[in-house]
CSV table of C-alpha atoms and ligand atoms in Angstrom, one decimal:
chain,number,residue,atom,x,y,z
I,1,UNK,CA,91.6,119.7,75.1
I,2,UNK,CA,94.0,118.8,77.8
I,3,UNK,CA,93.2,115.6,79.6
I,4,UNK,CA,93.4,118.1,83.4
I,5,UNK,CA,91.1,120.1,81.4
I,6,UNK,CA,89.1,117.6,80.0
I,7,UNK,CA,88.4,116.2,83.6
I,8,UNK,CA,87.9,119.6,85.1
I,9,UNK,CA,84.9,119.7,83.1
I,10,UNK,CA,83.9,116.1,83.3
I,11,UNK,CA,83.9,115.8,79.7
I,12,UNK,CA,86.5,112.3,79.7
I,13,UNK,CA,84.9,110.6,82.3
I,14,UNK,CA,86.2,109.6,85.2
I,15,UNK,CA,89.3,107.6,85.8
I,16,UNK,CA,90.5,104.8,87.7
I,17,UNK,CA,92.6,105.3,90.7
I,18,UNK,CA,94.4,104.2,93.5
I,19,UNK,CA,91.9,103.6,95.8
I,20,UNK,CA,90.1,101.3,92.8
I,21,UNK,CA,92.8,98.7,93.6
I,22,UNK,CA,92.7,99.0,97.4
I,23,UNK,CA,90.6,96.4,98.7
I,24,UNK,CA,87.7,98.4,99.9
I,25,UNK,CA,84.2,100.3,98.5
I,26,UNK,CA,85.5,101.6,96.0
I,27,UNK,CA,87.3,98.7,94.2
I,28,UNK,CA,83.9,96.6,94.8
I,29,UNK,CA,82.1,99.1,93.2
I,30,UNK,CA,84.4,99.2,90.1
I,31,UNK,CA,83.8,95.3,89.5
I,32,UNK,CA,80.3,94.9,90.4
I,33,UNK,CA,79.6,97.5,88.2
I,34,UNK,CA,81.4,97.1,85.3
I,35,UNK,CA,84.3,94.5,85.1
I,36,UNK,CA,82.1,91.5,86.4
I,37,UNK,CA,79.0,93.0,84.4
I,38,UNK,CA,77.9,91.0,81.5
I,39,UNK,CA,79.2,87.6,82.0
I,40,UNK,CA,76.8,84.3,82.1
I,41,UNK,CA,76.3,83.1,84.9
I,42,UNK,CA,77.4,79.4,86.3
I,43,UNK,CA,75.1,76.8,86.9
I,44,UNK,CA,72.8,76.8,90.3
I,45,UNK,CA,74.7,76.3,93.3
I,46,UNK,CA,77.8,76.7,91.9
I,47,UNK,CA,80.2,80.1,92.4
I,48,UNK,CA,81.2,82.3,89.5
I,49,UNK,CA,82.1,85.8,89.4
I,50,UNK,CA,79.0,87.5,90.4
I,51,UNK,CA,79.3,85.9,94.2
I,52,UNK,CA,82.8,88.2,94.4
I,53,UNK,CA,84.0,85.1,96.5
I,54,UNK,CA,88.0,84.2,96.9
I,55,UNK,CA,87.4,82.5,94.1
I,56,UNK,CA,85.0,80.2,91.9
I,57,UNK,CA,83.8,76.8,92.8
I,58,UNK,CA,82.5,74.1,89.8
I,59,UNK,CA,80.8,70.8,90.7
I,60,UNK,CA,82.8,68.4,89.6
I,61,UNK,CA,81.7,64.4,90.6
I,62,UNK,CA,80.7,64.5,94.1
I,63,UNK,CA,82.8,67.4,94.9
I,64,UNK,CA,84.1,70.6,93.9
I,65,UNK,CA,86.6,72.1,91.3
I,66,UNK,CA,88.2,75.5,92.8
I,67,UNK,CA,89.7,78.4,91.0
I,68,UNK,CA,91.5,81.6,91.8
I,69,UNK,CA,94.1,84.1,90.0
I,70,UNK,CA,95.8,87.0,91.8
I,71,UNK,CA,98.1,89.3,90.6
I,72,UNK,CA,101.0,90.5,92.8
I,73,UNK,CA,102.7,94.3,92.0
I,74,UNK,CA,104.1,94.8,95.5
I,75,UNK,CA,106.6,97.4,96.1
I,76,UNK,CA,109.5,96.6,97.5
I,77,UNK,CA,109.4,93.4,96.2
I,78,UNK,CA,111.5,91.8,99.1
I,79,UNK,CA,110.3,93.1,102.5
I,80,UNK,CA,110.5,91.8,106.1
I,81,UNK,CA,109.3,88.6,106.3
I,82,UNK,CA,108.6,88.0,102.8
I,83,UNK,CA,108.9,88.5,98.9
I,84,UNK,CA,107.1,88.8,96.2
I,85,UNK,CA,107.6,85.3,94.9
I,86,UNK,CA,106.4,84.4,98.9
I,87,UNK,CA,103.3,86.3,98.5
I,88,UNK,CA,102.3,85.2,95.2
I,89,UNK,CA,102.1,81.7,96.2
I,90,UNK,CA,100.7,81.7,99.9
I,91,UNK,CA,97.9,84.3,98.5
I,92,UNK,CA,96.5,82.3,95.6
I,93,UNK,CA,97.0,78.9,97.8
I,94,UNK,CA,95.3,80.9,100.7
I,95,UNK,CA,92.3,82.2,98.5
I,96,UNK,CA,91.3,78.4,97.5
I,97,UNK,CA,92.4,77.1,101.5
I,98,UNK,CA,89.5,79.9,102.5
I,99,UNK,CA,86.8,78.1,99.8
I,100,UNK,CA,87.6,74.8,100.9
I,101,UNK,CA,90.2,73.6,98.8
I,102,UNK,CA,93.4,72.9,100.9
I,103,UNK,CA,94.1,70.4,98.5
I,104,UNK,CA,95.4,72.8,95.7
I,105,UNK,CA,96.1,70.7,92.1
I,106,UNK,CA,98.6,73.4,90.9
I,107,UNK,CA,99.3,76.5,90.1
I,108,UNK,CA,100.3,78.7,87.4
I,109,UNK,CA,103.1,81.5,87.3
I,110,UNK,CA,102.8,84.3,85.2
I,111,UNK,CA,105.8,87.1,85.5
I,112,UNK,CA,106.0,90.4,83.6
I,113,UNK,CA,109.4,91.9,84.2
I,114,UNK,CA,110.9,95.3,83.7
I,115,UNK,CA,113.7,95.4,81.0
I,116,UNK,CA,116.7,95.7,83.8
I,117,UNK,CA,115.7,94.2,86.5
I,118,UNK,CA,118.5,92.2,88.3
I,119,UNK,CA,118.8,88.5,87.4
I,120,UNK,CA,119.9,87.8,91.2
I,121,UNK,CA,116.6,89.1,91.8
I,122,UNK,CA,115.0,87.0,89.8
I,123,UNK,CA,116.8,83.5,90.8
I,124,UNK,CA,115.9,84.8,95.1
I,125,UNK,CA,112.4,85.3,93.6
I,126,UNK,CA,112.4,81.5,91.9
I,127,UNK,CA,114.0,80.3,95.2
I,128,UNK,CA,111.7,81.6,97.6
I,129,UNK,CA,108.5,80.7,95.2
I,130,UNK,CA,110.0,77.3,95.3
I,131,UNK,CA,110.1,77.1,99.3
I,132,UNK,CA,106.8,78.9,99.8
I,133,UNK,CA,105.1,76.0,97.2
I,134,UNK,CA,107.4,73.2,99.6
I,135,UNK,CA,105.5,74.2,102.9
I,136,UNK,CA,102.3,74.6,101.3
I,137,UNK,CA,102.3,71.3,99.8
I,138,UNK,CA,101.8,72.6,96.2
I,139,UNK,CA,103.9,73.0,92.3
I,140,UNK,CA,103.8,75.5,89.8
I,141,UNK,CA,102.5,73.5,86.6
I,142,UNK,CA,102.4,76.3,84.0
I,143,UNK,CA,103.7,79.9,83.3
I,144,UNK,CA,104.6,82.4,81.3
I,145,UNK,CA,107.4,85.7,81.1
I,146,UNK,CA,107.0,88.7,79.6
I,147,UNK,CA,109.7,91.4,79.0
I,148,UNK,CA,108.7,95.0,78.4
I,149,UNK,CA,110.6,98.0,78.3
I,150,UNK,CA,112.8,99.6,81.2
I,151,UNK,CA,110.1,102.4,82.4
I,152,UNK,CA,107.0,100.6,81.0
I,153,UNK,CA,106.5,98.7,84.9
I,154,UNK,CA,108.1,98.7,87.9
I,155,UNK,CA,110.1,96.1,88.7
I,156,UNK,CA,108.2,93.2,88.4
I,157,UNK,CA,104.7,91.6,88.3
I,158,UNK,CA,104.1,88.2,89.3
I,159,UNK,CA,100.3,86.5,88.3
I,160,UNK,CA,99.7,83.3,90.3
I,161,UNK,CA,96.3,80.9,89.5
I,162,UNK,CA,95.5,77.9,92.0
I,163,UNK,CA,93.2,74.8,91.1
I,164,UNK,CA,92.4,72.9,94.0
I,165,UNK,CA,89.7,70.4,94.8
I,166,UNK,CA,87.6,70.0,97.9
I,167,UNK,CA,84.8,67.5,99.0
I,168,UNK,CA,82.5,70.5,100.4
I,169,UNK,CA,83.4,74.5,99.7
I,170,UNK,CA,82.8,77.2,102.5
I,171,UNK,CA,81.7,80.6,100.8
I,172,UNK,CA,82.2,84.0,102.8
I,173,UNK,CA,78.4,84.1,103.0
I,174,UNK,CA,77.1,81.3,105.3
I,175,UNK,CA,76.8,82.9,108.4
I,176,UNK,CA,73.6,82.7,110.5
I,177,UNK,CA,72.7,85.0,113.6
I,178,UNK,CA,74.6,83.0,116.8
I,179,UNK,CA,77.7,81.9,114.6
I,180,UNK,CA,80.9,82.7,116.5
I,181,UNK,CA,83.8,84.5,114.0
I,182,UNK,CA,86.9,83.0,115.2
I,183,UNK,CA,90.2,85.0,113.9
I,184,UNK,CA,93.4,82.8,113.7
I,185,UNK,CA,96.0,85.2,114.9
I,186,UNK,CA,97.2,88.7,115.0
I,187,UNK,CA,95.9,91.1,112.4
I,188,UNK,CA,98.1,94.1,110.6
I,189,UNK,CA,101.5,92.7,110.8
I,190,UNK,CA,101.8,92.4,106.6
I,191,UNK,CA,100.6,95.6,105.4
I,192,UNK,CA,102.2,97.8,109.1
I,193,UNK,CA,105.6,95.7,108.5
I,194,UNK,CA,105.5,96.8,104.6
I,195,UNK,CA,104.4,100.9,105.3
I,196,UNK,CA,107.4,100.6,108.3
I,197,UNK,CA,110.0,99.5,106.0
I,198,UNK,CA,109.1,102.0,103.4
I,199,UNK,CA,108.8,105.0,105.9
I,200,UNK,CA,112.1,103.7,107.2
I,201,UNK,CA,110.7,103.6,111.0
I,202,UNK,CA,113.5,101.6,111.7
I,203,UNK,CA,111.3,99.3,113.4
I,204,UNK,CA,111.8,96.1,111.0
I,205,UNK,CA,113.6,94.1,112.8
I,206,UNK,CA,110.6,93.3,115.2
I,207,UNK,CA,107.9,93.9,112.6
I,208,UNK,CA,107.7,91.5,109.7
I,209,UNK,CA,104.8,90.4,107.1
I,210,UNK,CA,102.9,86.9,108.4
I,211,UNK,CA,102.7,86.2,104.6
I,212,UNK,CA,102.6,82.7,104.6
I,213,UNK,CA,100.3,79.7,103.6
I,214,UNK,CA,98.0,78.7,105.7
I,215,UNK,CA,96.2,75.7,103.3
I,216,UNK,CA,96.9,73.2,106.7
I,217,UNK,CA,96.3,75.0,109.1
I,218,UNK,CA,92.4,75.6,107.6
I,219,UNK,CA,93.0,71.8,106.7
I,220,UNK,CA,93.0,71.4,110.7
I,221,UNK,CA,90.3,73.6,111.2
I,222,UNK,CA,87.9,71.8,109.1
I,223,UNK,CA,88.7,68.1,110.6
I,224,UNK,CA,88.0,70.0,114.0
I,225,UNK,CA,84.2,71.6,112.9
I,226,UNK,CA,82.8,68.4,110.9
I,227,UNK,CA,81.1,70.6,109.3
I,228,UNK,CA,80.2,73.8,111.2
I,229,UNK,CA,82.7,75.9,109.4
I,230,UNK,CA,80.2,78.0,107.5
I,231,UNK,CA,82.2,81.1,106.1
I,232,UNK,CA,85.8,81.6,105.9
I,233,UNK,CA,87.8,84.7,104.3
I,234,UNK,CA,91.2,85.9,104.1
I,235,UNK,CA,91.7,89.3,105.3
I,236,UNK,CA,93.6,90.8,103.1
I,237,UNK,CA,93.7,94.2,101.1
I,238,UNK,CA,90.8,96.6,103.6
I,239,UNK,CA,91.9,94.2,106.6
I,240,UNK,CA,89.7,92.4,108.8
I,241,UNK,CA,87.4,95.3,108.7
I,242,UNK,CA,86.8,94.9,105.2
I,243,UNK,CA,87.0,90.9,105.1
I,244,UNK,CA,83.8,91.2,108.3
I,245,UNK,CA,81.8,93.8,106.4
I,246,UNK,CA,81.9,91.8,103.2
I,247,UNK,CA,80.7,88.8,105.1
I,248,UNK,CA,78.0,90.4,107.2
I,249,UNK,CA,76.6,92.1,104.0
I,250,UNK,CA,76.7,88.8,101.7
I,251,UNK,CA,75.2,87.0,104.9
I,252,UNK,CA,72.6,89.1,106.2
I,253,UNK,CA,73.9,89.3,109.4
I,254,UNK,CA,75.4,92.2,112.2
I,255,UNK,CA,78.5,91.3,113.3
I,256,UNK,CA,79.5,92.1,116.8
I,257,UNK,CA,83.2,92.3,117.1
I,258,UNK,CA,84.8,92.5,120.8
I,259,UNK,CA,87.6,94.4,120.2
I,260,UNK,CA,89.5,93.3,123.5
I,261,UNK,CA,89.4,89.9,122.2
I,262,UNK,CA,91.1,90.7,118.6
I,263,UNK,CA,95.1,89.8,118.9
I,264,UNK,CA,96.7,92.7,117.8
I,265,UNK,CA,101.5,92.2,118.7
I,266,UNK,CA,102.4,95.6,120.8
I,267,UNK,CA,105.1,96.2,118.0
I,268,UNK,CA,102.0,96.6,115.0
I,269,UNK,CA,100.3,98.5,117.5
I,270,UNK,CA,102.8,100.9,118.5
I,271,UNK,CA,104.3,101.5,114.2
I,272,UNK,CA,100.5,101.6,113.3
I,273,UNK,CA,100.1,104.9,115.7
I,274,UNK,CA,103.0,106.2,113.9
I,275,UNK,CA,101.8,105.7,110.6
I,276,UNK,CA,98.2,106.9,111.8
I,277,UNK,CA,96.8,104.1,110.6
I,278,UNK,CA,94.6,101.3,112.3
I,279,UNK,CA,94.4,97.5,112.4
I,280,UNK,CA,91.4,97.0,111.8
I,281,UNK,CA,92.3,98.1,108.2
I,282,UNK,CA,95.7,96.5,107.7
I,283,UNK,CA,96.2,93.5,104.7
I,284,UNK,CA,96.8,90.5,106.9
I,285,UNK,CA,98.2,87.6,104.3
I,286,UNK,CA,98.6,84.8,106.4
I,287,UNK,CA,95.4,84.5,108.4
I,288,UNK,CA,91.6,83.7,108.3
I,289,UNK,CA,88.6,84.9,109.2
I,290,UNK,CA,86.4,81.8,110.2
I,291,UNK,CA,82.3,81.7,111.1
I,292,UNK,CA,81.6,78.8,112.4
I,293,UNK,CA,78.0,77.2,114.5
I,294,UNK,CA,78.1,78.4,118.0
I,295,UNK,CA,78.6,74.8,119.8
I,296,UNK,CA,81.6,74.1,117.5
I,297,UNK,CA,83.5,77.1,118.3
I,298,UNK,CA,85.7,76.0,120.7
I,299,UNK,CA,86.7,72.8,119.1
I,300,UNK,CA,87.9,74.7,116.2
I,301,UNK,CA,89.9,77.0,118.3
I,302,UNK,CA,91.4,74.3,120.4
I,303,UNK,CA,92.5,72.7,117.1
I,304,UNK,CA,93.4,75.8,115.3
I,305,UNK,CA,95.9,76.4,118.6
I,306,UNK,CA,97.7,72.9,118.2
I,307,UNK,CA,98.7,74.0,115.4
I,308,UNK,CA,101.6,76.5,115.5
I,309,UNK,CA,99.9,79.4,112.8
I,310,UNK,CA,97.3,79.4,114.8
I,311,UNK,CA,98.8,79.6,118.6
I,312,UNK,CA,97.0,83.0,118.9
I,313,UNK,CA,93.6,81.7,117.3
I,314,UNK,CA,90.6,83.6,119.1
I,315,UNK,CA,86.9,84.1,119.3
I,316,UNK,CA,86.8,87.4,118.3
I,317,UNK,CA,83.2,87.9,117.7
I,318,UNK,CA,79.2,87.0,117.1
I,319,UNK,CA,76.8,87.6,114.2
I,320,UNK,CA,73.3,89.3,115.3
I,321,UNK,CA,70.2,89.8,113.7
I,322,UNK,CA,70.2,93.3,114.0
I,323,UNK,CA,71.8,95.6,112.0
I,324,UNK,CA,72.6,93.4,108.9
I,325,UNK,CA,75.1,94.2,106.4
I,326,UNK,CA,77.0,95.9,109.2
I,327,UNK,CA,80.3,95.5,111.2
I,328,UNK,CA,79.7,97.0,114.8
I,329,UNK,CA,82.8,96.7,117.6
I,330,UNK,CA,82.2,96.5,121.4
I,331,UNK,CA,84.8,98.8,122.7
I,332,UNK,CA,84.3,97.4,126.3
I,333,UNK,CA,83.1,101.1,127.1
I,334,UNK,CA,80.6,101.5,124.2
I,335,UNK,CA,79.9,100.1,120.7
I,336,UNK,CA,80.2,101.7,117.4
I,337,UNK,CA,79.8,101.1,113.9
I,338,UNK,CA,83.1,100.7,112.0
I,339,UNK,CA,83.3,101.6,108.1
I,340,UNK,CA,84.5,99.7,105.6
I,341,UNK,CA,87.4,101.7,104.3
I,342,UNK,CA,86.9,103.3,101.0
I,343,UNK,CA,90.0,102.8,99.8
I,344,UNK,CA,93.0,101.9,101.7
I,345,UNK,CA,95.7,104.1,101.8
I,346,UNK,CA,98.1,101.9,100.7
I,347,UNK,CA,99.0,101.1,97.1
I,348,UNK,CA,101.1,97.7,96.1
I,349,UNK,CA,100.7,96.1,99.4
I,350,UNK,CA,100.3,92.8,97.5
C,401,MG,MG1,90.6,86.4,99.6
């Protein structure tokens, strides 16, 4: 039987796909039910695999031991604003920055390349890695390379892994009804910049990726709240819209989002009607989504301003304790419930 037939009949099962690895329903689905089935469990308190968090979190002394791993297939692997080698480090460095840990140990480099693939490439991916891991504050320790056969990948494959240490984590599921959610800049610009350049909008000079690493600019955050940073999550892959409904599910919490108040740049706003898609949706890789206790709000934005990554912070939102589990935006005219996307649209956007 031919696999097309096989399927037809439902007789192979089904198959992963795309919208598997996109960030939204479906990809959560996929590893709650069976990737992240089966494992034991960490002790009490601490954050393994079933809490789906940014990463895991081990007590270690007084404080905490942070982990994350995050493999990087975009296509094209230099885009504007960034690379591949970019990405790979700010988004592991970012994943333990949103736990707690903006402190990061080290991390590892993993690259599988494609038989063929330019050694110029290569040496501007090695340079920018080595820039991106100068701002952040941070050194690849380990690695590894693999070769396999022209055809077998495309292009190149880059696995990053971050250990970091922090006195006190912040999970993405703290947030209590009256917490403010305060965004630190404009969302959509990485995935928008990314579909512009490959639709050729010619658009690219004034759109371009915020991939960066943002490990002190949540440092500044935290010295600002003293504590009343209770969730934090980068929106990446399903956008903030994905990043909020995560949170308000793991919470228990509605989340009011005002959508006047959400920075969105003219140019992303103006490619992302083109392209048809929204915001809301868009893989961000060089912001935050922060909850914080309502009378520390404004401290943490005033400090999040001073610095310059976050000189379009903004209160973008409240949590509610109605409709929990759910992301609803104030239109100014109305409000409405806003999905999570099933799947974004938009394959190797990190
Ligand atoms: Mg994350």
């Amino acid at each position: 039987m031919s696999d097309r037939v096989g399927e037809k009949y439902g007789v192979l099962g089904e198959r992963v796909t795309l919208k598997h690895g996109a960030g939204g329903r479906a990809m959560r689905m996929l590893i709650e039910d069976k990737l992240a089935a089966g494992f034991a469990p960490l002790a009490d308190g601490e954050i393994g695999l079933a809490a789906m968090d940014d990463g895991a979190a081990f007590r270690l002394g007084d404080g905490w031991l942070v982990v994350t791993t995050d493999s990087h297939v975009i296509h094209p692997v230099f885009f504007p604003g960034g690379d591949i080698g970019r990405l790979a480090v700010a988004g592991t460095v970012n994943d333990l920055a949103v736990m707690g840990a903006t402190d990061v140990l080290g991390l590892t480099s993993a690259m599988v390349i494609e038989e063929g693939f330019p050694q110029s490439d290569l040496e501007r991916i090695q340079r920018s890695m080595q820039e991106t891991c100068q701002e952040a504050g941070v050194t690849i320790v380990t690695g590894d390379t693999k070769v396999m056969g022209k055809g077998e990948l495309d292009g190149i494959i880059i696995n990053t892994t971050g250990v970091g240490l922090a006195e006190s984590i912040v999970s993405d599921s703290g947030l209590n009804p009256g917490d403010r959610i305060v965004l630190t800049g404009p969302i959509g610009e990485h995935g928008i910049a990314l579909m512009a350049a490959r639709r050729g909008l010619g658009l690219e000079g004034d759109l371009r990726s915020d991939v960066a690493p943002i490990n002190d600019l949540i440092r500044t955050a935290r010295g600002a709240a003293d504590g009343s940073i209770v969730a934090m999550k980068d929106p990446t892959r399903g956008g903030l819209a994905s990043a909020l409904t995560e949170m308000a599910e793991k919470s228990g919490v509605g989340i009011v989002i005002d959508e006047a108040s959400v920075p969105v740049t003219d140019v992303v706003r103006a490619a992302a009607e083109i392209l048809g898609l929204d915001p809301f949706h868009i893989a961000n890789e060089g912001k935050a989504v922060i909850g914080v206790r309502p009378n520390a709000a404004d401290a943490v934005l005033t400090a999040l301003r001073s610095n310059p990554q976050g000189k379009d912070a903004a209160i973008v939102g409240t949590c509610i304790d109605e409709h929990r589990g759910r992301l609803i935006l104030d239109t100014g005219f109305g409000r409405r419930l806003v999905s999570e996307p099933e799947g974004e649209p938009l394959p190797r956007i990190c």
